[in-house]
Amino acid sequence: MKKITMQDVALKAGVSKSTVSQYINSRFEFMGVSTKHRVEAAIKELGYIPNHVAKSLKQKKTGTIGVIVANILHTFSTEIIRAIEDECERNGFHLFVCNADDQPEKERSYIDMLVAKQVDGLIIFPTNGNNDYYKQLKTAEFPIVFVDRVINEPIFPTLLLDNESASQIAVDQLAKKGRTKIGLVSTSIVQKVTPRIERIMGYKKALASHGLAIEEDWIVAEQREEIGSRLQRLWDSGNRPEAFFATNDLALIELLRFIKKNKLVIPENIGVIAIDDSPFLEMATTPISVIKQPTFEIGQNAADTLLQLISSKNFEEEYEERRYRPILVERESI
Amino acid sequence: MKKITMQDVALKAGVSKSTVSQYINSRFEFMGVSTKHRVEAAIKELGYIPNHVAKSLKQKKTGTIGVIVANILHTFSTEIIRAIEDECERNGFHLFVCNADDQPEKERSYIDMLVAKQVDGLIIFPTNGNNDYYKQLKTAEFPIVFVDRVINEPIFPTLLLDNESASQIAVDQLAKKGRTKIGLVSTSIVQKVTPRIERIMGYKKALASHGLAIEEDWIVAEQREEIGSRLQRLWDSGNRPEAFFATNDLALIELLRFIKKNKLVIPENIGVIAIDDSPFLEMATTPISVIKQPTFEIGQNAADTLLQLISSKNFEEEYEERRYRPILVERESI
DNA sequence: CCTTCTCACTAAACCGGTTTAGTAAGTCAT
DNA sequence: ATGACTTACTAAACCGGTTTAGTGAGAAGG
């Protein structure tokens, strides 16, 4: 069935399509009342819906933004995306969301696809494997904002949690309850993912700040599927920490699974604290203490920063990364 | 900074842009080897990225699909969307995901926006408030697939859980454990949302099938924020069920919050079963039994059905709704 | 009455890639 | 030598909306 165009509306209303375009864009300054009503009636009668593809071609903008998430399984990612969506929507933009699964090749092909689709800008949780390509895009003055991870050069605005600070809070909380033997559980640091690296660094610094030794065996940083068995081996070795600090929600799930398997009681047998929250942690038998990221604020700011870049076209040579203060949610698990 | 176009590549390579277009589209049948290499080198040298907006205008397709979710807070929604994303991606399509918050006006404006953006089709979890508009789109032969909810006429393919069956399984499980006083917790049915209505209907039928009376006071179907206080009043009344059946994950969260507040022990003091799963339910102190939807299959089929509609352009007068068998995940909470 | 200005509207170029009919050169068969 | 066919390539129209310079009619001022 033939799609209705402005030309059809113009014919129906007895005007030119320029006049219809003026009407669609609410430019009524030089438009007779009779003309206006005829165009309005024609649009309604024909059920005309504008074609934004044609408009985008001429105006060289699409009103869309690409978001490339490194790992969408992290709850905080989806929370940040929700905030980005809300803020973009408030400004008349819509999102393509893509999941790179922490793979640089996937990320690269998403960037290409989104640039080809003429998105007006990108928000990327960078995988850290496309640094040359990021530089090319910088040279091309393509608007990009990074979130959650830092790359080797500060070429785009970068927003992320103060990870070391988050670890400091975690260790502080455990130490405050008298815990001196503190282990850490993380997902793999092979890819050198900023939050994981910085949180482990922060954990070490925090232990040192409490005069506590760093027990390398108590640092479990594995692929998610390996965490359980590593924890088991650690537990069975007899040299056990009193508490565990999980650096993200996926690590926490594996930690809780291990705890349940060994029929440990929180916090009597083992203390637990984690970074990032989930609705169920609050109402677990033992509600789990967490350090939250201000995901809504990060997302909103990321969106605003990008929209600013898009509209101003003012590109700085370098950008200072913006760090967000973590938020302690003290429950009963430590 | 000026964007590189095919014309620029053509000039560089010493060919016409038609030739460049043939190269980009891998049409080499009538192309000299020398020409091919010159075009290839020019593309690489200039860093040319095609403009899909121009291509879409000419070809009248964008390779994008709109997904309008009624309520994105439900975990099953995001699981279905993940499956849709994967399947669409496998077929070279990408998604716009919009959240209607169960509001028909929001849904309507999203449909308009997505049609204007020339998406090739829509997957909608319908709010049930735009039936006339759905019919208009049917008349216009716009490809749409409905998910999770049924509207008053079978004008588009519709995929959803066998909700009554899910409730039957829930009541069967509780009855099997000797529970005869079974309450139900749901989010609000004011909007007549298909799954909620059907699950309550299924619950009543299932009680009847076990010769159990329907205690209207034990049916809590409220706005999410009201559920806790309604449950509290029910509990304090003294006329209490032995177990609760939560019809979705949001209702379950409120139920668990109530249980925790009243220091009840699952399943000793109160049995619990719910529809829809979450990672944490498995490792709760008392792992919660659930009836899962086959979200991956539903999402994949929804995507395939829509892609079929898009490519075949073959629209039936009516469609039979497709029901999916629920899956029991027996844990320890009943 | 003539000139200038304003109002209301329109023709046509443009955005960038696709596609198709057309062109030129070379090959082959008669 | 000529006609038919194939290969390799290209000019230009098209997709649908935007935008701008242009046009005609009417009003106002000198």
XYZ file of C-alpha atoms (C1' of nucleotides) in Angstrom:
728
model
C 0.000 0.000 0.000
C 1.363 3.332 -1.069
C 2.855 5.512 1.659
C 1.409 9.002 1.986
C 3.968 11.766 1.292
C 3.945 15.541 1.553
C 3.297 15.669 -2.161
C 0.043 13.769 -1.651
C -0.969 16.129 1.141
C -0.051 19.104 -1.038
C -2.200 17.893 -3.899
C -5.101 17.281 -1.573
C -4.844 20.697 0.037
C -4.206 22.491 -3.218
C -0.854 23.906 -2.114
C 2.809 23.157 -2.754
C 4.766 20.703 -0.640
C 6.852 23.609 0.603
C 3.707 24.955 2.196
C 2.994 21.571 3.744
C 6.548 21.457 5.098
C 6.095 24.908 6.582
C 2.885 23.711 8.227
C 4.500 20.513 9.590
C 7.270 22.627 11.086
C 4.812 25.088 12.618
C 6.084 27.994 10.563
C 2.900 30.011 10.282
C 4.318 33.533 10.080
C 3.540 33.868 6.398
C 0.627 31.526 5.972
C -2.997 32.358 5.305
C -5.575 30.950 7.690
C -7.445 29.276 4.868
C -4.253 27.569 3.694
C -3.483 26.389 7.194
C -6.884 24.799 7.654
C -6.792 23.103 4.255
C -3.395 21.578 4.971
C -4.507 20.485 8.428
C -7.596 18.800 7.016
C -5.616 17.071 4.286
C -3.099 15.674 6.761
C -5.887 14.352 8.942
C -7.856 12.907 6.038
C -4.874 11.126 4.512
C -3.339 10.086 7.838
C 0.011 11.557 6.839
C 3.024 10.608 8.988
C 6.287 12.420 8.124
C 9.324 10.480 6.971
C 12.186 11.341 9.308
C 14.683 9.531 7.082
C 14.273 12.165 4.354
C 14.458 14.946 6.919
C 17.593 13.445 8.447
C 19.306 13.237 5.074
C 18.790 16.926 4.403
C 19.427 18.158 7.933
C 22.328 15.774 8.619
C 20.998 14.725 11.981
C 18.828 11.812 13.097
C 17.829 12.479 16.681
C 19.339 9.149 17.684
C 22.189 8.262 19.982
C 24.087 5.019 20.177
C 24.900 3.416 23.533
C 27.444 0.607 23.509
C 27.557 -1.308 26.781
C 30.541 -3.458 27.595
C 28.535 -5.981 29.612
C 24.808 -5.586 29.939
C 24.538 -8.296 32.592
C 25.720 -5.802 35.210
C 22.620 -4.302 36.849
C 24.257 -0.896 37.113
C 24.621 -0.805 33.308
C 20.891 -1.119 32.788
C 20.250 1.513 35.464
C 22.633 3.942 33.766
C 20.960 3.224 30.433
C 17.540 3.945 31.923
C 18.792 7.330 33.073
C 20.354 8.041 29.669
C 17.090 7.072 27.992
C 15.028 9.370 30.181
C 17.329 12.339 29.675
C 17.667 11.801 25.920
C 13.933 11.429 25.576
C 13.422 14.698 27.416
C 15.537 16.235 24.670
C 13.885 14.531 21.726
C 16.521 11.837 21.167
C 16.197 8.070 21.071
C 18.671 5.307 21.690
C 20.168 2.339 19.944
C 21.550 0.126 22.705
C 24.175 -2.452 21.790
C 25.966 -5.000 23.968
C 29.614 -5.586 23.149
C 30.061 -8.513 25.603
C 33.455 -7.062 26.569
C 34.780 -7.867 23.056
C 36.712 -5.141 21.210
C 35.845 -6.576 17.753
C 32.157 -6.503 18.598
C 32.501 -2.974 19.898
C 34.296 -1.885 16.744
C 31.630 -3.293 14.467
C 28.899 -1.640 16.537
C 30.646 1.714 16.284
C 30.852 1.314 12.498
C 27.207 0.312 12.251
C 26.015 3.183 14.435
C 28.135 5.771 12.613
C 26.730 4.412 9.336
C 23.237 4.832 10.762
C 24.239 8.437 11.347
C 23.634 8.521 15.074
C 24.301 12.015 16.377
C 26.650 10.739 19.087
C 27.794 7.757 21.109
C 27.954 6.823 24.755
C 30.403 3.972 25.178
C 31.401 1.769 28.095
C 34.730 1.126 26.338
C 36.188 -2.369 26.126
C 39.687 -0.879 25.932
C 40.591 -2.537 22.643
C 39.844 0.145 20.063
C 42.037 3.013 21.160
C 43.300 3.873 17.672
C 39.749 3.935 16.371
C 38.616 6.204 19.218
C 41.391 8.582 18.159
C 40.207 8.535 14.565
C 36.723 9.436 15.707
C 38.173 12.211 17.843
C 39.971 13.569 14.798
C 36.693 13.383 12.863
C 35.082 15.376 15.715
C 32.457 12.755 16.314
C 30.699 13.351 19.663
C 31.436 10.585 22.187
C 31.186 10.227 25.951
C 32.786 7.363 27.847
C 31.210 5.825 30.922
C 32.507 3.484 33.620
C 35.884 2.831 32.057
C 38.898 4.943 31.251
C 41.082 4.466 28.179
C 44.738 5.394 27.819
C 44.188 8.994 26.669
C 41.628 11.547 27.911
C 40.179 12.356 24.459
C 36.485 12.210 25.383
C 34.548 13.205 28.505
C 34.625 10.254 30.896
C 32.241 9.613 33.777
C 32.763 6.889 36.348
C 32.588 5.915 39.976
C 35.384 6.726 42.358
C 36.215 3.016 42.491
C 39.086 3.202 44.953
C 36.884 5.212 47.265
C 34.173 2.556 46.986
C 36.661 -0.107 48.022
C 37.874 2.073 50.879
C 34.288 2.339 52.173
C 33.840 -1.432 51.901
C 37.010 -2.211 53.848
C 36.248 0.559 56.344
C 32.845 -0.975 57.049
C 34.251 -4.460 57.564
C 37.098 -3.159 59.693
C 34.652 -1.131 61.769
C 32.916 -4.377 62.672
C 36.184 -5.865 63.717
C 36.877 -7.810 60.562
C 40.605 -8.011 59.957
C 40.724 -10.976 57.604
C 39.084 -9.652 54.469
C 38.916 -11.411 51.102
C 37.908 -9.968 47.716
C 35.862 -11.527 44.921
C 35.920 -10.086 41.431
C 35.219 -11.045 37.862
C 38.268 -11.413 35.634
C 40.832 -8.612 35.296
C 42.484 -10.079 32.223
C 40.919 -7.421 30.021
C 42.141 -4.730 32.423
C 38.620 -3.346 32.929
C 38.917 -0.061 34.801
C 36.465 -0.648 37.678
C 37.788 -4.108 38.470
C 41.429 -2.985 38.443
C 40.736 0.155 40.464
C 38.555 -1.648 42.990
C 41.254 -4.216 43.658
C 43.796 -1.404 43.926
C 41.463 0.397 46.319
C 40.999 -2.734 48.391
C 44.770 -3.098 48.766
C 45.210 0.543 49.699
C 42.345 0.315 52.165
C 43.828 -2.761 53.842
C 47.126 -0.918 54.113
C 45.346 2.100 55.581
C 44.077 -0.176 58.341
C 47.483 -1.744 58.848
C 46.177 -5.035 57.474
C 48.323 -7.352 55.419
C 47.356 -8.191 51.847
C 46.734 -11.898 51.543
C 47.107 -12.609 47.808
C 45.316 -15.955 48.172
C 42.246 -14.172 49.385
C 41.946 -12.210 46.161
C 39.673 -14.198 43.843
C 39.568 -12.573 40.412
C 38.347 -15.070 37.833
C 35.990 -15.610 34.960
C 32.566 -15.767 36.482
C 32.232 -19.514 35.935
C 35.495 -20.114 37.819
C 34.751 -18.049 40.901
C 32.819 -20.770 42.759
C 35.491 -23.406 42.479
C 38.253 -20.917 43.354
C 36.350 -19.879 46.473
C 35.817 -23.537 47.348
C 39.535 -24.282 47.082
C 40.323 -21.239 49.194
C 37.774 -22.290 51.815
C 38.945 -25.879 51.901
C 42.563 -24.765 52.307
C 41.703 -23.742 55.861
C 43.300 -20.308 55.555
C 40.029 -18.418 55.374
C 39.021 -14.771 55.543
C 36.326 -13.650 57.987
C 34.543 -11.588 55.374
C 34.347 -11.121 51.617
C 34.119 -7.968 49.584
C 32.460 -8.594 46.156
C 33.467 -5.917 43.650
C 30.373 -6.200 41.470
C 26.946 -7.804 41.308
C 27.974 -10.786 39.212
C 30.792 -11.587 41.636
C 28.303 -11.219 44.495
C 25.956 -13.774 42.932
C 28.769 -16.310 42.748
C 29.856 -15.484 46.302
C 26.310 -15.986 47.629
C 26.058 -19.234 45.731
C 29.297 -20.405 47.358
C 28.095 -19.296 50.810
C 24.834 -21.147 50.386
C 26.597 -24.258 49.154
C 28.782 -24.282 52.255
C 25.804 -23.576 54.489
C 27.483 -20.500 55.908
C 25.413 -17.975 57.851
C 25.761 -14.266 57.126
C 27.130 -12.434 59.073
C 27.843 -14.979 61.835
C 30.044 -17.291 59.786
C 31.065 -14.881 57.098
C 30.681 -11.165 56.492
C 29.639 -9.865 53.067
C 29.731 -6.475 51.450
C 29.461 -5.662 47.737
C 29.551 -2.896 45.160
C 26.245 -2.390 43.263
C 22.774 -3.160 44.525
C 19.765 -5.254 43.518
C 16.138 -5.210 44.723
C 16.395 -8.639 46.309
C 19.447 -7.900 48.477
C 17.327 -5.718 50.718
C 14.928 -8.486 51.611
C 17.271 -11.433 51.753
C 17.206 -13.230 55.087
C 20.323 -11.325 55.857
C 20.036 -8.061 53.933
C 23.349 -7.441 52.161
C 25.278 -4.210 52.703
C 26.344 -2.572 49.489
C 28.081 0.423 48.038
C 25.892 1.820 45.269
C 26.898 3.865 42.306
C 24.791 6.979 41.706
C 23.687 5.388 38.440
C 20.857 7.802 37.753
C 23.144 10.809 38.121
C 25.916 9.246 36.039
C 23.477 8.358 33.250
C 21.808 11.730 33.249
C 25.131 13.542 33.213
C 26.478 11.310 30.460
C 23.436 12.121 28.336
C 23.653 15.846 29.065
C 27.367 15.912 28.315
C 26.842 14.198 24.977
C 23.892 16.394 24.001
C 26.064 19.390 24.829
C 28.857 18.075 22.598
C 26.358 17.419 19.815
C 24.825 20.868 19.907
C 27.899 22.959 20.639
C 30.303 21.149 18.325
C 32.973 22.484 20.643
C 35.655 19.831 21.032
C 38.389 20.214 23.591
C 41.798 18.712 23.127
C 41.548 16.839 26.452
C 38.907 16.125 29.043
C 39.136 15.600 32.762
C 37.479 12.420 33.938
C 34.541 12.956 36.245
C 34.394 10.744 39.301
C 31.230 9.992 41.265
C 31.073 9.492 44.991
C 29.926 5.982 46.036
C 26.965 5.603 48.399
C 27.002 3.231 51.349
C 23.819 1.251 51.972
C 24.351 -0.253 55.383
C 22.358 -3.402 55.962
C 23.083 -6.457 58.100
C 25.629 -8.593 56.316
C 28.855 -7.454 57.924
C 34.802 18.723 9.517
C 33.475 17.619 6.200
C 31.981 14.146 6.016
C 33.419 11.857 3.359
C 30.864 10.807 0.710
C 30.883 8.396 -2.195
C 31.519 11.342 -4.474
C 34.778 12.033 -2.640
C 35.809 8.399 -2.933
C 34.879 8.421 -6.610
C 37.026 11.458 -7.298
C 39.920 9.931 -5.437
C 39.665 6.625 -7.264
C 39.030 8.236 -10.652
C 35.670 6.500 -11.136
C 32.012 7.439 -10.860
C 30.055 7.158 -7.654
C 27.980 4.458 -9.295
C 31.115 2.374 -9.462
C 31.837 3.095 -5.811
C 28.292 2.062 -4.918
C 28.750 -1.172 -6.866
C 31.975 -1.792 -4.946
C 30.361 -1.043 -1.539
C 27.589 -3.482 -2.379
C 30.038 -6.163 -3.510
C 28.767 -6.212 -7.055
C 31.956 -7.161 -8.859
C 30.565 -9.059 -11.825
C 31.317 -6.232 -14.277
C 34.230 -4.514 -12.598
C 37.834 -4.465 -13.674
C 40.462 -5.594 -11.176
C 42.306 -2.311 -11.446
C 39.096 -0.356 -10.735
C 38.361 -2.533 -7.725
C 41.738 -1.963 -6.179
C 41.663 1.792 -6.787
C 38.248 2.104 -5.113
C 39.376 -0.080 -2.221
C 42.452 2.052 -1.666
C 40.473 5.297 -1.836
C 37.954 4.081 0.732
C 40.744 3.090 3.072
C 42.719 6.286 2.550
C 39.721 8.578 3.105
C 38.195 6.482 5.892
C 34.827 6.434 4.133
C 31.825 5.229 6.164
C 28.574 4.875 4.185
C 25.511 6.929 5.104
C 22.668 4.515 5.767
C 20.156 7.368 5.945
C 20.549 8.063 2.226
C 20.366 4.347 1.454
C 17.244 3.976 3.581
C 15.514 6.824 1.785
C 16.019 5.227 -1.591
C 15.387 1.634 -0.548
C 12.497 2.469 1.784
C 13.827 0.347 4.617
C 16.004 1.135 7.611
C 17.017 -2.167 9.151
C 15.524 -1.054 12.438
C 12.677 -2.413 14.523
C 10.791 -0.705 17.291
C 10.018 -2.501 20.542
C 7.480 -0.859 22.828
C 7.409 -2.423 26.286
C 4.445 -1.838 28.547
C 6.469 -2.032 31.746
C 10.214 -2.501 31.584
C 10.526 -3.081 35.326
C 9.355 -6.677 34.849
C 12.472 -8.858 34.525
C 10.795 -11.052 31.945
C 10.405 -8.014 29.654
C 14.143 -7.400 29.577
C 14.779 -11.109 28.986
C 12.373 -11.138 26.041
C 14.019 -7.998 24.676
C 17.447 -9.620 24.936
C 16.195 -12.515 22.849
C 14.597 -10.163 20.311
C 17.857 -8.223 20.099
C 19.917 -11.331 19.471
C 17.593 -12.643 16.782
C 17.231 -9.278 15.051
C 20.962 -8.773 15.118
C 21.483 -12.177 13.538
C 19.322 -10.845 10.705
C 20.979 -7.447 10.372
C 18.336 -5.453 12.277
C 18.683 -3.190 15.268
C 16.237 -2.086 17.907
C 14.731 1.058 19.306
C 13.378 0.085 22.723
C 10.756 2.319 24.297
C 9.018 2.028 27.648
C 5.350 3.004 27.688
C 4.948 2.701 31.478
C 1.546 1.079 30.898
C 0.209 4.399 29.526
C -1.746 4.323 26.231
C -0.892 7.960 25.381
C 2.800 7.244 25.791
C 2.455 4.133 23.688
C 0.638 6.080 20.973
C 3.282 8.763 20.780
C 5.997 6.117 20.605
C 4.251 4.375 17.741
C 4.023 7.702 15.869
C 7.662 8.486 16.520
C 8.855 5.035 15.440
C 6.722 5.022 12.291
C 8.116 8.479 11.492
C 11.623 7.076 11.953
C 10.599 4.493 9.371
C 11.209 1.423 11.469
C 10.550 -1.665 9.376
C 8.202 -3.133 11.992
C 7.092 -3.058 15.618
C 6.966 -5.492 18.503
C 4.517 -4.185 21.083
C 3.548 -5.306 24.586
C 0.220 -3.514 24.114
C -1.220 -1.302 26.836
C -4.729 -2.027 25.536
C -5.641 1.626 24.987
C -4.917 2.157 21.297
C -7.122 -0.382 19.595
C -8.393 1.968 16.883
C -4.864 2.999 16.052
C -3.730 -0.634 15.859
C -6.514 -1.177 13.308
C -5.345 1.784 11.238
C -1.848 0.336 11.166
C -3.303 -3.013 10.161
C -5.103 -1.331 7.293
C -1.844 0.348 6.288
C -0.234 -3.116 6.328
C 2.388 -2.071 8.798
C 4.160 -5.127 10.251
C 3.448 -5.576 13.969
C 3.737 -8.444 16.443
C 2.153 -8.338 19.888
C 3.772 -9.943 22.921
C 2.508 -10.805 26.403
C -0.878 -9.147 26.045
C -3.908 -9.742 23.902
C -6.132 -6.967 22.519
C -9.782 -7.218 21.574
C -9.229 -8.365 17.963
C -6.689 -10.841 16.580
C -5.268 -8.498 13.902
C -1.580 -9.152 14.533
C 0.377 -12.255 15.521
C 0.309 -12.502 19.319
C 2.733 -14.483 21.488
C 2.241 -14.986 25.216
C 2.470 -17.382 28.116
C -0.317 -19.811 28.869
C -1.123 -17.782 31.977
C -3.951 -19.918 33.289
C -1.748 -22.951 32.952
C 0.978 -21.176 34.933
C -1.484 -20.503 37.742
C -2.678 -24.095 37.625
C 0.911 -25.285 38.105
C 1.401 -22.869 41.004
C -1.747 -24.029 42.816
C -0.983 -27.677 42.000
C 2.451 -27.348 43.606
C 1.074 -25.750 46.767
C -1.758 -28.260 46.987
C 0.697 -31.115 46.490
C 2.467 -29.953 49.633
C -0.792 -29.979 51.496
C -1.503 -26.255 51.268
C -5.230 -25.673 51.117
C -5.335 -22.030 52.191
C -3.748 -20.260 49.269
C -3.628 -16.491 48.755
C -2.659 -14.557 45.612
C -0.632 -11.360 45.241
C -0.728 -9.329 42.024
C -0.046 -5.862 40.749
C -3.122 -3.840 39.797
C -5.708 -5.195 37.340
C -7.414 -1.845 36.783
C -5.871 -1.588 33.323
C -7.084 -5.092 32.519
C -3.577 -6.302 31.632
C -3.876 -9.740 30.046
C -1.396 -11.733 32.162
C -2.677 -10.392 35.478
C -6.330 -11.037 34.573
C -5.635 -14.486 33.175
C -3.409 -15.499 36.080
C -6.097 -14.589 38.598
C -8.647 -16.450 36.495
C -6.288 -19.410 36.374
C -5.803 -19.290 40.118
C -9.571 -19.423 40.697
C -10.014 -22.298 38.258
C -7.115 -24.157 39.834
C -8.575 -23.742 43.349
C -11.878 -25.055 42.024
C -10.080 -27.975 40.381
C -8.787 -28.920 43.838
C -12.172 -28.417 45.437
C -10.851 -25.419 47.321
C -12.986 -22.394 48.060
C -12.061 -18.994 46.652
C -11.426 -16.614 49.523
C -11.834 -13.148 47.933
C -10.021 -11.509 50.849
C -6.950 -13.527 50.043
C -6.676 -12.006 46.572
C -4.421 -8.961 46.818
C -4.373 -7.085 43.502
C -3.162 -3.543 44.073
C -0.843 -0.876 42.805
C 2.634 -2.006 43.759
C 2.960 0.602 46.533
C -0.288 -0.610 48.129
C 0.497 -4.314 48.214
C 2.471 -4.245 51.474
C -0.187 -2.514 53.518
C -2.967 -4.672 52.020
C -1.035 -7.798 52.961
C -0.458 -6.407 56.439
C -4.183 -5.771 56.955
C -4.949 -9.257 55.670
C -2.385 -10.778 58.019
C -3.490 -8.756 61.023
C -7.119 -9.780 60.396
C -6.197 -13.239 61.594
C -7.846 -14.985 58.626
C -4.595 -15.934 56.974
C -3.620 -18.166 54.074
C -0.909 -20.784 54.550
C 0.816 -19.836 51.340
C 0.958 -17.055 48.764
C 1.140 -17.182 45.016
C 2.762 -14.041 43.537
C 1.701 -13.560 39.904
C 4.777 -11.597 38.828
C 8.209 -10.534 40.012
C 7.190 -7.092 41.259
C 4.398 -8.625 43.340
C 6.920 -11.156 44.667
C 9.279 -8.410 45.815
C 6.465 -6.790 47.796
C 5.420 -10.165 49.194
C 8.974 -10.960 50.317
C 9.235 -7.524 51.887
C 6.019 -8.185 53.831
C 7.260 -11.645 54.902
C 10.520 -10.216 56.124
C 8.770 -7.402 57.970
C 6.617 -9.935 59.810
C 9.621 -12.149 60.494
C 7.942 -15.101 58.830
C 10.014 -18.112 57.861
C 9.630 -19.679 54.418
C 8.272 -22.318 54.075
C 7.612 -23.107 57.773
C 5.398 -20.106 58.488
C 4.330 -19.320 54.963
C 4.687 -20.980 51.577
C 5.674 -18.957 48.533
C 5.543 -19.578 44.830
C 5.762 -17.022 42.017
C 5.627 -16.524 38.262
C 8.908 -15.249 36.736
C 12.401 -15.831 38.047
C 15.417 -13.777 39.142
C 19.058 -14.770 39.771
C 18.822 -14.083 43.486
C 15.790 -16.307 44.164
C 17.937 -19.377 43.647
C 20.374 -18.505 46.393
C 18.062 -16.916 48.914
C 18.177 -18.612 52.325
C 15.035 -20.342 51.234
C 15.272 -20.628 47.457
C 11.960 -19.566 45.966
C 10.000 -21.891 43.654
C 8.874 -20.217 40.482
C 7.092 -20.780 37.204
C 9.242 -19.325 34.453
C 8.181 -18.076 31.073
C 10.273 -19.381 28.163
C 11.343 -15.779 27.556
C 14.147 -16.610 25.180
C 11.860 -18.663 22.962
C 9.085 -16.057 23.061
C 11.487 -13.275 22.140
C 13.155 -15.229 19.387
C 9.817 -16.268 17.908
C 8.474 -12.727 18.148
C 11.494 -11.450 16.237
C 11.268 -14.213 13.618
C 7.544 -13.665 13.160
C 8.042 -9.944 12.623
C 10.980 -10.428 10.244
C 8.806 -12.837 8.290
C 6.005 -10.256 8.091
C 8.492 -7.612 6.998
C 10.019 -9.677 4.233
C 6.937 -11.500 2.961
C 4.524 -8.569 3.132
C 1.865 -11.223 3.393
C -0.810 -10.026 5.819
C -3.520 -12.365 7.009
C -6.959 -11.109 7.972
C -6.658 -12.737 11.409
C -4.003 -14.406 13.496
C -4.207 -17.121 16.101
C -2.512 -16.231 19.359
C 0.433 -18.416 20.221
C 0.605 -19.636 23.805
C 3.804 -20.778 25.511
C 4.004 -23.537 28.084
C 5.181 -22.357 31.529
C 8.173 -24.063 33.183
C 8.189 -25.081 36.824
C 11.387 -24.427 38.759
C 10.912 -26.362 41.973
C 12.940 -25.022 44.836
C 12.261 -25.003 48.574
C 9.700 -22.330 49.344
C 6.454 -24.280 49.352
C 0.340 57.079 -11.140
C 4.674 55.115 -9.940
C 7.877 52.975 -6.840
C 8.857 50.344 -2.886
C 7.689 47.120 0.473
C 5.229 43.255 2.527
C 2.574 39.127 2.424
C 1.650 34.598 0.847
C 3.077 31.220 -1.637
C 6.033 28.244 -4.821
C 9.919 26.068 -7.990
C 13.705 23.802 -7.797
C 18.156 22.561 -5.827
C 19.955 19.779 -2.271
C 21.065 15.968 1.161
C 23.897 10.827 -0.285
C 23.326 6.617 -1.974
C 20.799 3.339 -5.414
C 19.548 1.906 -9.707
C 18.816 1.701 -14.472
C 19.265 2.949 -19.098
C 22.919 4.403 -21.898
C 27.680 4.566 -23.858
C 32.095 3.010 -25.568
C 35.350 -0.406 -26.567
C 36.496 -4.981 -27.623
C 35.340 -9.666 -29.315
C 33.259 -12.976 -32.284
C 30.790 -14.818 -36.155
C 29.449 -14.220 -40.776
C 33.960 -5.074 -43.174
C 29.793 -5.412 -40.589
C 26.492 -6.617 -37.147
C 25.578 -8.652 -32.743
C 26.996 -9.420 -28.234
C 29.586 -8.796 -23.933
C 32.281 -6.218 -20.691
C 33.170 -2.245 -18.020
C 31.768 1.810 -16.756
C 28.803 6.155 -16.192
C 24.916 9.959 -16.264
C 21.143 11.139 -14.308
C 16.698 10.286 -12.139
C 14.886 9.004 -7.818
C 13.793 8.442 -2.710
C 10.940 12.586 0.646
C 11.523 16.417 3.106
C 14.036 21.123 3.743
C 15.297 25.463 2.407
C 16.015 29.475 -0.222
C 15.562 32.492 -3.943
C 11.930 33.899 -6.749
C 7.151 35.377 -8.091
C 2.807 37.784 -8.004
C -0.603 40.473 -5.776
C -1.816 44.020 -2.763
C -0.807 48.017 0.177
C 1.442 52.256 1.329
C 3.896 56.480 0.496
C 5.481 60.154 -2.411
